[in-house]
Amino acid sequence: MKILVLISNVPDTTTKVKFKDNEFDKTGVQWIINPWDELALTRALELKKAAAGKIEKVAVAMVAEKDGEPTIRKALAMGADEAIRVDTKPKDSYSVAAELAEALKDQDFDLILVGLESSDYNGLSVGAMLAELMGINSVSAVSGIDLDGDKLIVKREIDGGYEKLDVQMPFVAVVQKGIAIVPLIPNMRGIMQAKRKPINVVAAQNIEPLVEMVEYELPKPKPPVKLVETAEELINLLHIEAKVL
Amino acid sequence: MILAYIQNFNGKFKKASYEIASYASAVAKMAGTSVLGVVLGSVAEDDIKGLEKYGVEKLIHIENANLTPFDPKVYSHVIAQIAEKNDITGFVFTNNNEGRAIAPRIAARFKAGIVSAVTQLPDSLSPLTITKKVFTGKAFAKTVVKSDKFVLTLFQNSYGLVENPVSMSVESMDIDVPAPAIKVLEQNVDTSGKIPLTEAELVVSGGRGMKGPEYWGPLEEFASLIGAATACSRPVADEGWRPASEHVGQTGKIIAPTVYFALGISGAIQHLGGVSNSKYIVAINIDKDAPIFEAADYGIVGDVHKLLPQMIEAYKKMKAAEN
């Protein structure tokens, strides 16, 4: 079985977001693997380790220009075997999914994992879009994946609970909370090995985005908190002023 | 027309179903067109009838054994066929597990630009321009869809119900419903009747300041008294004080209740990312410098263990005075 994890390169989640000339200001920003994708990769590597020999390889793919490579190296240091980089700046969900669909045309991954959303533009769409463009199955709200013999068992969150599924491969799984608890931290050996692992750079198709962000704004400063002394005052404010209790 | 995917929750509609109808109806009004509702699978008749109140003029209702279990590929194939036979300019879905699974497939299929988790109506149409939160609530982006068709997913609870009574026609359609490629091996659904976090109007949430799982009694009592769901911060879920399903924040559930009570929660930026869509944030924390007070609308600097029982009493007193 071959697993591919889609990763994106995002600013560290504690970054103070600023804009300059109507673009995200990258000055001094630390870049990381999108946290959800990092957990997806962690799970893929856990499966590979647990079921020795069943999983041939775990690869990662990213749509990014060359400046995304340090983040790809981090994924390789975590333990991914190889990487694909589609050489273009990611624009919108559609163009990213379409570039990936093209780059993966001749590949034979059985399972493609991707995190619920990227912590920057919060698009939430690349995984299921890619499945549609590739004509394969997709499952969203995936909170667990296990191997049972040669079969994958997918845990999906549903309204008020969860279900365990058998999904026909190949498929895209959009993963969320529960998929893995703590991201795998690369060790020294992993970091050294990562330097020699291949990153296959694929030329982009230059697919036009369908959505464009034209203007950014920071949230308006909100009025200061109204502090009160007693529980009674608080309940009364919520009842009389806010009218919510 | 604007196609609204109206989610069927096990044979019933929920607020989210009527909310998406309300939202679609407002978008259709802006576009000078009408709403085509799509419902898949059998739903109680009264619930279907209820859509009339929220502006659905035409409803396509498909029932077919292949619609269970939920397979996003099958559902998007069915919705696409309906769209192809009607003149659809825009699609709206609820931004929940099911909507998020289908909407991107529809967007890819029709090469329609998608804007996810929107919390308001478009600023304008042609081209569709809408403001959405980015960087997990740390900024807003004015987003323009350049394709002819658009897909929007609406953040649950962000628009609410807006009545717009119309008379509705209900039709079925002869449609190809392929067999699902998904088999359910096991299902586990909570039947306790508790309010799901993502739907709750009121949420009472506890953080590390609660000190330990044994102190949750008063928090639960207060929540149940006011009809709220309970939630918690990440450290609380990580410590196992509360189930992981209660964790709200950037890596947990993202919610938009009317009131979010943050009790003993310091308000780390990752936590705020999950609750910043709340209409009101009420904070109680012993530390007056806790960042939660910068996000809060109302608050008390004090000991949550002393204050919770007093809040229970104050609420009871307020309700008694009302009657």
Coordinates of C-alpha atoms in Angstrom, one line a residue:
Chain A
M1 CA 0.0 0.0 0.0
K2 CA 1.2 3.5 -0.8
I3 CA 0.2 6.5 1.1
L4 CA 0.5 10.2 0.1
V5 CA 0.1 13.0 2.5
L6 CA -0.7 16.5 1.1
I7 CA 1.1 19.2 3.1
S8 CA 1.0 22.9 3.0
N9 CA 3.4 25.5 4.2
V10 CA 1.9 27.9 6.7
P11 CA 3.0 30.6 9.1
D12 CA 3.5 29.4 12.6
T13 CA 0.1 29.5 14.3
T14 CA 1.3 32.0 16.9
T15 CA 2.4 34.5 14.2
K16 CA 1.1 38.0 14.6
V17 CA -0.7 38.5 11.3
K18 CA 0.2 41.7 9.4
F19 CA -0.4 42.9 5.8
K20 CA 1.8 45.0 3.6
D21 CA 0.7 46.3 0.2
N22 CA -2.4 44.2 0.6
E23 CA -0.4 41.0 0.9
F24 CA 0.4 38.9 3.9
D25 CA 3.6 40.3 5.3
K26 CA 6.1 37.5 5.5
T27 CA 8.8 39.5 7.4
G28 CA 10.1 37.5 10.3
V29 CA 7.5 34.7 9.9
Q30 CA 8.4 31.1 10.9
W31 CA 7.0 28.6 8.4
I32 CA 5.7 25.2 9.5
I33 CA 3.9 22.2 8.2
N34 CA 0.2 23.0 8.4
P35 CA -0.7 21.5 11.9
W36 CA -3.5 19.2 10.5
D37 CA -1.3 17.9 7.7
E38 CA 1.5 17.2 10.3
L39 CA -0.9 15.1 12.3
A40 CA -2.0 13.3 9.1
L41 CA 1.6 12.5 8.3
T42 CA 2.2 11.4 11.8
R43 CA -0.6 8.9 11.5
A44 CA 0.6 7.6 8.1
L45 CA 4.1 7.0 9.6
E46 CA 2.6 5.3 12.7
L47 CA 0.7 2.9 10.4
K48 CA 3.8 2.2 8.4
K49 CA 5.8 1.4 11.5
A50 CA 3.1 -0.7 13.1
A51 CA 2.4 -2.8 10.0
A52 CA 5.9 -3.6 8.9
G53 CA 5.9 -4.4 5.2
K54 CA 2.3 -3.6 4.5
I55 CA 2.9 0.0 3.7
E56 CA 5.5 0.3 1.0
K57 CA 6.0 4.0 1.2
V58 CA 4.7 7.3 2.6
A59 CA 5.2 10.2 0.4
V60 CA 4.3 13.9 0.8
A61 CA 3.2 16.4 -1.9
M62 CA 3.2 20.2 -1.7
V63 CA 2.3 22.9 -4.1
A64 CA 5.0 25.5 -3.4
E65 CA 7.9 27.5 -4.9
K66 CA 11.4 26.6 -3.8
D67 CA 11.1 28.5 -0.6
G68 CA 8.7 25.8 0.6
E69 CA 11.5 23.2 0.6
P70 CA 12.6 23.6 4.3
T71 CA 9.0 22.6 5.3
I72 CA 9.2 19.6 2.9
R73 CA 12.6 18.6 4.5
K74 CA 10.9 18.7 7.8
A75 CA 8.3 16.2 6.6
L76 CA 11.1 14.0 5.3
A77 CA 12.9 14.3 8.6
M78 CA 9.7 13.1 10.3
G79 CA 10.1 9.9 8.2
A80 CA 8.4 10.4 4.9
D81 CA 10.2 8.5 2.2
E82 CA 10.0 10.9 -0.7
A83 CA 8.4 14.2 -1.7
I84 CA 6.7 15.7 -4.7
R85 CA 6.8 19.5 -5.1
V86 CA 4.7 21.1 -7.7
D87 CA 6.7 24.2 -8.6
T88 CA 4.3 27.2 -8.3
K89 CA 2.9 29.5 -5.7
P90 CA -0.3 28.1 -4.3
K91 CA -3.2 30.4 -5.3
D92 CA -6.6 29.1 -4.4
S93 CA -8.0 25.6 -3.5
Y94 CA -9.0 24.9 -7.1
S95 CA -5.7 25.6 -8.7
V96 CA -3.8 23.7 -5.9
A97 CA -6.1 20.7 -6.3
A98 CA -5.9 20.8 -10.1
E99 CA -2.1 21.1 -10.1
L100 CA -2.0 18.1 -7.7
A101 CA -4.4 16.1 -9.8
E102 CA -2.2 16.6 -12.9
A103 CA 1.0 15.8 -10.9
L104 CA -0.5 12.6 -9.5
K105 CA -2.0 11.4 -12.8
D106 CA 0.6 8.6 -13.3
Q107 CA 1.0 7.7 -9.6
D108 CA -0.7 4.9 -7.9
F109 CA -1.3 5.9 -4.3
D110 CA -4.0 3.9 -2.5
L111 CA -4.7 6.5 0.2
I112 CA -4.3 10.2 0.1
L113 CA -4.4 12.0 3.4
V114 CA -4.9 15.7 3.9
G115 CA -5.7 17.9 7.0
L116 CA -9.1 19.5 7.5
E117 CA -7.9 23.0 6.7
S118 CA -4.9 25.1 6.4
S119 CA -4.4 27.5 9.2
D120 CA -3.7 30.4 6.8
Y121 CA -6.5 30.9 4.3
N122 CA -8.8 28.3 5.9
G123 CA -9.9 27.0 2.5
L124 CA -11.1 23.5 3.7
S125 CA -11.5 22.3 0.2
V126 CA -8.3 20.9 -1.5
G127 CA -8.8 17.2 -0.4
A128 CA -12.4 16.6 -1.7
M129 CA -11.7 18.7 -4.8
L130 CA -8.7 16.6 -5.6
A131 CA -10.8 13.4 -5.2
E132 CA -13.4 14.8 -7.6
L133 CA -10.8 15.8 -10.2
M134 CA -9.2 12.4 -10.0
G135 CA -12.5 10.7 -10.1
I136 CA -11.9 8.8 -6.8
N137 CA -13.7 8.4 -3.5
S138 CA -13.4 10.7 -0.6
V139 CA -14.2 10.6 3.1
S140 CA -14.3 13.7 5.2
A141 CA -14.4 14.2 9.0
V142 CA -12.0 11.3 9.5
S143 CA -10.8 11.1 13.1
G144 CA -9.0 7.8 12.9
I145 CA -7.4 5.3 10.5
D146 CA -6.4 1.8 11.3
L147 CA -5.1 -1.2 9.4
D148 CA -6.9 -4.5 9.8
G149 CA -4.9 -7.0 7.8
D150 CA -4.7 -5.4 4.4
K151 CA -7.7 -3.3 4.9
L152 CA -8.0 0.2 6.1
I153 CA -10.6 1.0 8.7
V154 CA -11.7 4.6 8.6
K155 CA -13.3 6.3 11.6
R156 CA -15.7 9.1 10.5
E157 CA -17.3 11.7 12.8
I158 CA -21.1 11.9 12.2
D159 CA -23.8 14.0 13.8
G160 CA -23.7 13.0 17.5
G161 CA -21.2 10.1 17.2
Y162 CA -18.9 8.2 14.9
E163 CA -18.9 5.3 12.5
K164 CA -16.2 2.9 11.2
L165 CA -16.0 2.5 7.5
D166 CA -14.6 0.3 4.8
V167 CA -13.9 2.5 1.9
Q168 CA -13.0 1.3 -1.6
M169 CA -9.4 2.3 -2.5
P170 CA -8.0 4.6 -3.8
F171 CA -9.5 7.4 -1.8
V172 CA -8.8 10.8 -0.2
A173 CA -9.3 11.1 3.6
V174 CA -9.7 14.5 5.0
V175 CA -8.6 14.2 8.6
Q176 CA -9.4 16.1 11.7
K177 CA -9.1 15.9 15.5
G178 CA -8.3 12.5 16.7
I179 CA -6.2 11.3 13.8
A180 CA -3.1 11.5 15.8
I181 CA -2.5 13.0 19.2
V182 CA 1.0 14.6 19.1
P183 CA 2.9 15.3 16.0
L184 CA 6.0 13.2 15.5
I185 CA 9.2 15.2 16.3
P186 CA 12.1 14.5 13.9
N187 CA 15.1 13.0 15.6
M188 CA 18.8 13.7 14.6
R189 CA 19.0 10.6 12.4
G190 CA 15.8 11.6 10.6
I191 CA 17.1 15.1 10.0
M192 CA 20.4 13.7 8.6
Q193 CA 18.6 11.2 6.4
A194 CA 16.1 13.8 5.1
K195 CA 19.0 15.6 3.4
R196 CA 19.5 12.7 1.0
K197 CA 15.8 11.9 0.3
P198 CA 14.5 12.8 -3.1
I199 CA 12.2 15.8 -3.7
N200 CA 10.7 15.4 -7.2
V201 CA 10.0 18.8 -8.6
V202 CA 7.1 18.8 -11.1
A203 CA 6.6 21.7 -13.4
A204 CA 3.3 23.5 -12.8
Q205 CA 0.4 23.7 -15.3
N206 CA -0.2 27.3 -14.3
I207 CA -3.8 26.7 -13.7
E208 CA -5.7 29.9 -13.2
P209 CA -7.3 30.3 -9.7
L210 CA -11.1 30.8 -9.5
V211 CA -11.0 32.7 -6.3
E212 CA -8.9 35.7 -5.4
M213 CA -8.5 37.5 -2.1
V214 CA -8.3 41.2 -3.1
E215 CA -8.2 43.0 0.2
Y216 CA -7.3 42.2 3.8
E217 CA -8.4 43.8 7.0
L218 CA -7.5 43.2 10.6
P219 CA -10.4 42.8 13.0
K220 CA -11.6 46.1 14.4
P221 CA -10.5 46.6 18.0
K222 CA -13.5 45.5 20.0
P223 CA -14.8 47.6 22.9
P224 CA -13.1 46.7 26.2
V225 CA -14.6 44.0 28.4
K226 CA -17.2 45.2 30.8
L227 CA -16.0 44.0 34.2
V228 CA -18.4 43.5 37.0
E229 CA -17.9 42.4 40.7
T230 CA -20.6 39.9 41.4
A231 CA -22.3 36.9 39.8
E232 CA -25.6 38.7 40.2
E233 CA -24.5 41.7 38.2
L234 CA -23.2 39.5 35.5
I235 CA -26.4 37.5 35.1
N236 CA -28.4 40.6 35.1
L237 CA -26.3 42.2 32.4
L238 CA -26.7 39.1 30.2
H239 CA -30.4 39.2 30.8
I240 CA -31.2 42.9 30.5
E241 CA -28.4 44.4 28.4
A242 CA -27.4 41.5 26.1
K243 CA -30.8 39.8 26.2
V244 CA -29.2 36.4 25.9
L245 CA -30.3 34.7 29.1
Chain B
M1 CA -31.4 29.8 -9.4
I2 CA -29.4 29.3 -6.1
L3 CA -29.2 25.6 -5.2
A4 CA -29.4 25.0 -1.4
Y5 CA -28.3 21.6 -0.1
I6 CA -30.6 21.1 2.8
Q7 CA -29.1 18.5 5.0
N8 CA -31.2 15.6 6.2
F9 CA -30.3 14.6 9.8
N10 CA -31.5 11.0 10.0
G11 CA -34.9 11.7 8.7
K12 CA -35.3 15.1 10.3
F13 CA -34.3 18.6 9.7
K14 CA -32.4 20.6 12.3
K15 CA -31.8 24.3 12.6
A16 CA -28.9 24.1 10.2
S17 CA -31.3 22.8 7.5
Y18 CA -33.6 25.8 7.8
E19 CA -30.7 28.2 8.3
I20 CA -29.2 27.2 4.9
A21 CA -32.6 27.7 3.3
S22 CA -32.8 31.2 4.9
Y23 CA -29.3 32.1 3.7
A24 CA -30.0 30.8 0.2
S25 CA -33.2 32.8 0.0
A26 CA -31.3 36.0 0.9
V27 CA -28.6 35.3 -1.7
A28 CA -31.2 34.5 -4.3
K29 CA -33.0 37.8 -3.5
M30 CA -29.7 39.7 -4.1
A31 CA -29.3 37.9 -7.4
G32 CA -32.9 38.4 -8.4
T33 CA -33.6 34.7 -8.6
S34 CA -35.1 31.9 -6.5
V35 CA -34.1 29.0 -4.4
L36 CA -33.9 25.4 -5.6
G37 CA -33.8 23.2 -2.5
V38 CA -32.3 19.7 -2.7
V39 CA -33.1 17.1 -0.1
L40 CA -31.6 13.6 -0.3
G41 CA -33.2 10.6 1.6
S42 CA -36.5 10.4 3.4
V43 CA -37.5 13.2 5.8
A44 CA -40.6 13.7 8.0
E45 CA -43.3 15.4 6.0
D46 CA -43.8 18.3 8.5
D47 CA -40.2 19.1 8.3
I48 CA -40.2 19.3 4.5
K49 CA -43.3 21.5 4.7
G50 CA -41.4 23.8 7.1
L51 CA -39.0 24.8 4.4
E52 CA -41.8 27.0 2.8
K53 CA -41.4 29.4 5.7
Y54 CA -37.8 30.0 4.8
G55 CA -38.1 30.9 1.1
V56 CA -37.7 27.6 -0.7
E57 CA -39.8 27.9 -3.8
K58 CA -38.9 24.6 -5.5
L59 CA -37.7 21.5 -3.8
I60 CA -36.2 18.4 -5.4
H61 CA -36.5 15.5 -3.1
I62 CA -34.7 12.3 -4.0
E63 CA -35.2 9.0 -2.2
N64 CA -33.1 6.0 -3.1
A65 CA -31.6 3.1 -1.2
N66 CA -28.1 4.0 -2.6
L67 CA -28.1 7.2 -0.6
T68 CA -27.2 5.3 2.6
P69 CA -24.5 5.3 3.8
F70 CA -23.4 8.8 3.1
D71 CA -20.8 8.7 0.3
P72 CA -19.7 12.2 -0.8
K73 CA -19.0 11.0 -4.4
V74 CA -22.5 9.6 -4.8
Y75 CA -24.1 12.7 -3.2
S76 CA -22.1 15.1 -5.3
H77 CA -23.0 13.1 -8.4
V78 CA -26.7 13.3 -7.6
I79 CA -26.6 17.1 -6.8
A80 CA -24.6 17.7 -10.0
Q81 CA -27.3 16.0 -12.1
I82 CA -30.0 18.1 -10.5
A83 CA -27.9 21.3 -11.1
E84 CA -27.3 20.4 -14.8
K85 CA -31.1 20.2 -15.4
N86 CA -31.7 23.5 -13.7
D87 CA -30.1 26.9 -14.3
I88 CA -27.9 27.1 -11.3
T89 CA -25.6 30.1 -10.7
G90 CA -24.7 29.4 -7.1
F91 CA -24.6 26.6 -4.6
V92 CA -24.8 26.9 -0.8
F93 CA -24.0 24.3 1.8
T94 CA -23.7 24.2 5.5
N95 CA -20.1 24.2 6.6
N96 CA -20.4 21.0 8.7
N97 CA -19.0 17.5 8.3
E98 CA -21.4 16.6 5.5
G99 CA -21.4 20.0 3.7
R100 CA -17.6 20.2 3.7
A101 CA -17.5 16.7 2.2
I102 CA -19.7 17.5 -0.8
A103 CA -19.2 21.2 -1.6
P104 CA -15.6 21.0 -2.8
R105 CA -16.5 18.1 -5.1
I106 CA -19.3 20.2 -6.6
A107 CA -17.0 23.2 -7.0
A108 CA -14.4 21.1 -8.8
R109 CA -17.0 19.5 -11.0
F110 CA -18.5 22.8 -12.2
K111 CA -15.2 24.7 -12.0
A112 CA -16.9 27.0 -9.6
G113 CA -14.9 29.1 -7.2
I114 CA -15.6 28.1 -3.6
V115 CA -15.5 30.3 -0.5
S116 CA -15.7 28.2 2.7
A117 CA -17.0 29.0 6.2
V118 CA -18.5 32.3 5.3
T119 CA -20.4 34.0 8.1
Q120 CA -22.3 36.7 6.2
L121 CA -24.0 37.5 3.0
P122 CA -22.0 38.5 -0.1
D123 CA -21.0 42.2 -0.3
S124 CA -22.1 42.1 -4.0
L125 CA -22.8 39.8 -6.8
S126 CA -21.3 39.6 -10.4
P127 CA -18.6 39.0 -9.6
L128 CA -19.5 37.5 -6.2
T129 CA -17.6 39.3 -3.5
I130 CA -17.7 38.2 0.0
T131 CA -15.7 38.8 3.2
K132 CA -14.4 35.8 5.1
K133 CA -12.2 35.2 8.1
V134 CA -8.7 34.0 7.4
F135 CA -5.7 33.1 9.6
T136 CA -8.2 31.4 11.9
G137 CA -10.0 34.6 12.7
K138 CA -6.9 36.9 12.9
A139 CA -7.9 38.8 9.7
F140 CA -10.6 39.3 7.2
A141 CA -10.2 38.9 3.4
K142 CA -12.4 40.3 0.8
T143 CA -12.7 37.4 -1.6
V144 CA -13.8 37.6 -5.3
V145 CA -15.1 34.6 -7.2
K146 CA -14.0 34.9 -10.9
S147 CA -15.9 31.9 -12.3
D148 CA -19.5 32.1 -13.5
K149 CA -20.8 29.8 -10.8
F150 CA -19.9 30.0 -7.1
V151 CA -20.1 27.7 -4.1
L152 CA -20.4 29.0 -0.6
T153 CA -20.3 27.0 2.7
L154 CA -22.0 28.8 5.6
F155 CA -20.6 28.6 9.1
Q156 CA -23.3 27.0 11.2
N157 CA -25.3 29.3 13.5
S158 CA -23.7 32.4 11.9
Y159 CA -26.7 33.6 9.8
G160 CA -29.7 32.2 11.9
L161 CA -33.2 31.7 10.8
V162 CA -34.9 34.4 8.7
E163 CA -38.5 33.8 7.7
N164 CA -39.6 34.4 4.2
P165 CA -42.9 32.5 3.6
V166 CA -43.5 31.3 0.0
S167 CA -45.4 28.5 -1.5
M168 CA -43.2 25.6 -2.4
S169 CA -43.5 22.9 -5.1
V170 CA -42.0 19.5 -4.3
E171 CA -40.7 17.3 -7.1
S172 CA -38.8 14.2 -7.5
M173 CA -36.5 13.5 -10.4
D174 CA -35.4 10.5 -12.4
I175 CA -31.8 10.3 -11.4
D176 CA -28.8 7.9 -11.6
V177 CA -27.8 7.1 -8.0
P178 CA -24.7 4.9 -8.2
A179 CA -24.0 2.4 -5.4
P180 CA -21.9 3.8 -2.5
A181 CA -18.2 2.7 -2.3
I182 CA -18.4 3.0 1.5
K183 CA -19.5 0.3 3.9
V184 CA -20.4 1.0 7.5
L185 CA -18.8 -1.6 9.8
E186 CA -19.9 -0.1 13.1
Q187 CA -21.9 2.9 14.2
N188 CA -21.9 4.7 17.6
V189 CA -24.3 7.5 18.1
D190 CA -24.9 9.4 21.4
T191 CA -28.6 9.1 22.2
S192 CA -28.4 11.0 25.5
G193 CA -30.2 13.9 24.0
K194 CA -27.4 16.3 24.9
I195 CA -27.2 19.4 22.7
P196 CA -24.3 19.0 20.2
L197 CA -21.6 21.6 20.8
T198 CA -21.7 22.9 17.2
E199 CA -25.4 23.6 17.4
A200 CA -25.7 25.0 20.9
E201 CA -26.7 28.7 21.4
L202 CA -25.1 28.7 24.8
V203 CA -21.9 27.1 25.7
V204 CA -20.2 26.8 29.1
S205 CA -16.6 25.9 28.9
G206 CA -13.9 25.2 31.5
G207 CA -10.2 25.5 31.4
R208 CA -7.2 24.6 33.5
G209 CA -8.4 27.2 36.1
M210 CA -11.1 24.7 37.0
K211 CA -8.3 22.8 38.8
G212 CA -9.5 19.2 38.2
P213 CA -12.3 17.0 36.9
E214 CA -13.8 16.8 40.3
Y215 CA -14.8 20.5 40.2
W216 CA -17.0 20.2 37.1
G217 CA -20.2 19.6 39.0
P218 CA -21.2 23.2 39.4
L219 CA -20.2 24.0 35.8
E220 CA -22.5 21.2 34.5
E221 CA -25.3 22.3 36.8
F222 CA -25.1 25.9 35.5
A223 CA -25.0 24.6 31.9
S224 CA -27.9 22.4 32.4
L225 CA -29.9 25.1 34.2
I226 CA -29.5 27.6 31.3
G227 CA -29.8 25.0 28.6
A228 CA -26.1 25.2 27.5
A229 CA -23.7 22.6 26.1
T230 CA -20.4 22.0 27.9
A231 CA -17.0 22.5 26.4
C232 CA -13.4 22.7 27.5
S233 CA -10.0 24.0 26.5
R234 CA -7.2 21.9 25.0
P235 CA -5.2 21.2 28.2
V236 CA -8.3 20.0 29.9
A237 CA -9.0 17.5 27.1
D238 CA -5.3 16.5 27.0
E239 CA -5.3 15.8 30.7
G240 CA -8.4 13.7 30.3
W241 CA -10.4 15.8 32.7
R242 CA -13.1 16.0 30.0
P243 CA -13.7 14.0 26.7
A244 CA -11.8 15.1 23.6
S245 CA -15.2 15.8 21.9
E246 CA -15.6 18.8 24.2
H247 CA -12.4 20.5 23.1
V248 CA -13.0 23.8 21.4
G249 CA -10.2 25.7 19.7
Q250 CA -8.1 25.8 16.6
T251 CA -7.4 22.1 16.7
G252 CA -10.7 21.1 18.3
K253 CA -14.2 22.1 17.4
I254 CA -14.8 25.6 16.0
I255 CA -18.1 27.0 17.3
A256 CA -20.3 30.1 17.0
P257 CA -22.7 30.2 19.9
T258 CA -24.6 33.3 21.0
V259 CA -22.8 33.2 24.4
Y260 CA -19.6 31.5 25.2
F261 CA -18.8 31.3 28.9
A262 CA -15.0 30.9 29.4
L263 CA -14.5 29.7 32.9
G264 CA -10.9 29.5 34.1
I265 CA -9.6 29.7 30.5
S266 CA -6.6 32.0 30.0
G267 CA -7.5 32.5 26.3
A268 CA -4.5 31.4 24.3
I269 CA -4.6 32.5 20.7
Q270 CA -5.3 28.9 19.5
H271 CA -8.3 28.7 21.9
L272 CA -9.7 32.0 20.7
G273 CA -9.4 30.7 17.1
G274 CA -12.2 28.2 17.9
V275 CA -14.6 30.6 19.6
S276 CA -14.1 34.0 18.1
N277 CA -17.3 33.7 16.1
S278 CA -19.3 33.7 19.3
K279 CA -21.6 36.7 19.6
Y280 CA -20.7 37.3 23.3
I281 CA -17.8 36.0 25.3
V282 CA -18.1 36.0 29.0
A283 CA -14.9 35.4 31.0
I284 CA -14.3 34.5 34.5
N285 CA -10.7 34.2 35.5
I286 CA -8.7 34.8 38.7
D287 CA -5.9 36.5 36.6
K288 CA -6.9 40.0 35.6
D289 CA -4.2 40.0 32.9
A290 CA -5.4 36.8 31.2
P291 CA -5.7 37.3 27.4
I292 CA -9.3 36.1 27.5
F293 CA -10.4 39.5 28.9
E294 CA -9.2 41.1 25.7
A295 CA -11.6 38.9 23.7
A296 CA -14.4 39.0 26.2
D297 CA -17.5 41.3 26.2
Y298 CA -18.3 40.7 29.9
G299 CA -16.3 39.4 32.7
I300 CA -15.5 39.0 36.4
V301 CA -12.0 38.8 37.8
G302 CA -12.4 36.3 40.5
D303 CA -12.5 32.7 41.7
V304 CA -14.7 30.6 39.4
H305 CA -15.3 28.0 42.2
K306 CA -16.9 30.7 44.4
L307 CA -18.6 32.4 41.5
L308 CA -20.3 29.4 39.8
P309 CA -22.7 28.6 42.7
Q310 CA -23.5 32.3 42.9
M311 CA -24.3 32.4 39.2
I312 CA -26.6 29.4 39.6
E313 CA -28.4 31.3 42.5
A314 CA -28.5 34.6 40.6
Y315 CA -30.0 32.9 37.5
K316 CA -32.7 31.1 39.5
K317 CA -33.5 34.4 41.2
M318 CA -33.7 36.2 37.9
K319 CA -36.0 33.5 36.5
A320 CA -38.2 33.5 39.6
A321 CA -38.5 37.3 39.4
E322 CA -39.5 37.0 35.7
N323 CA -42.4 34.6 36.5

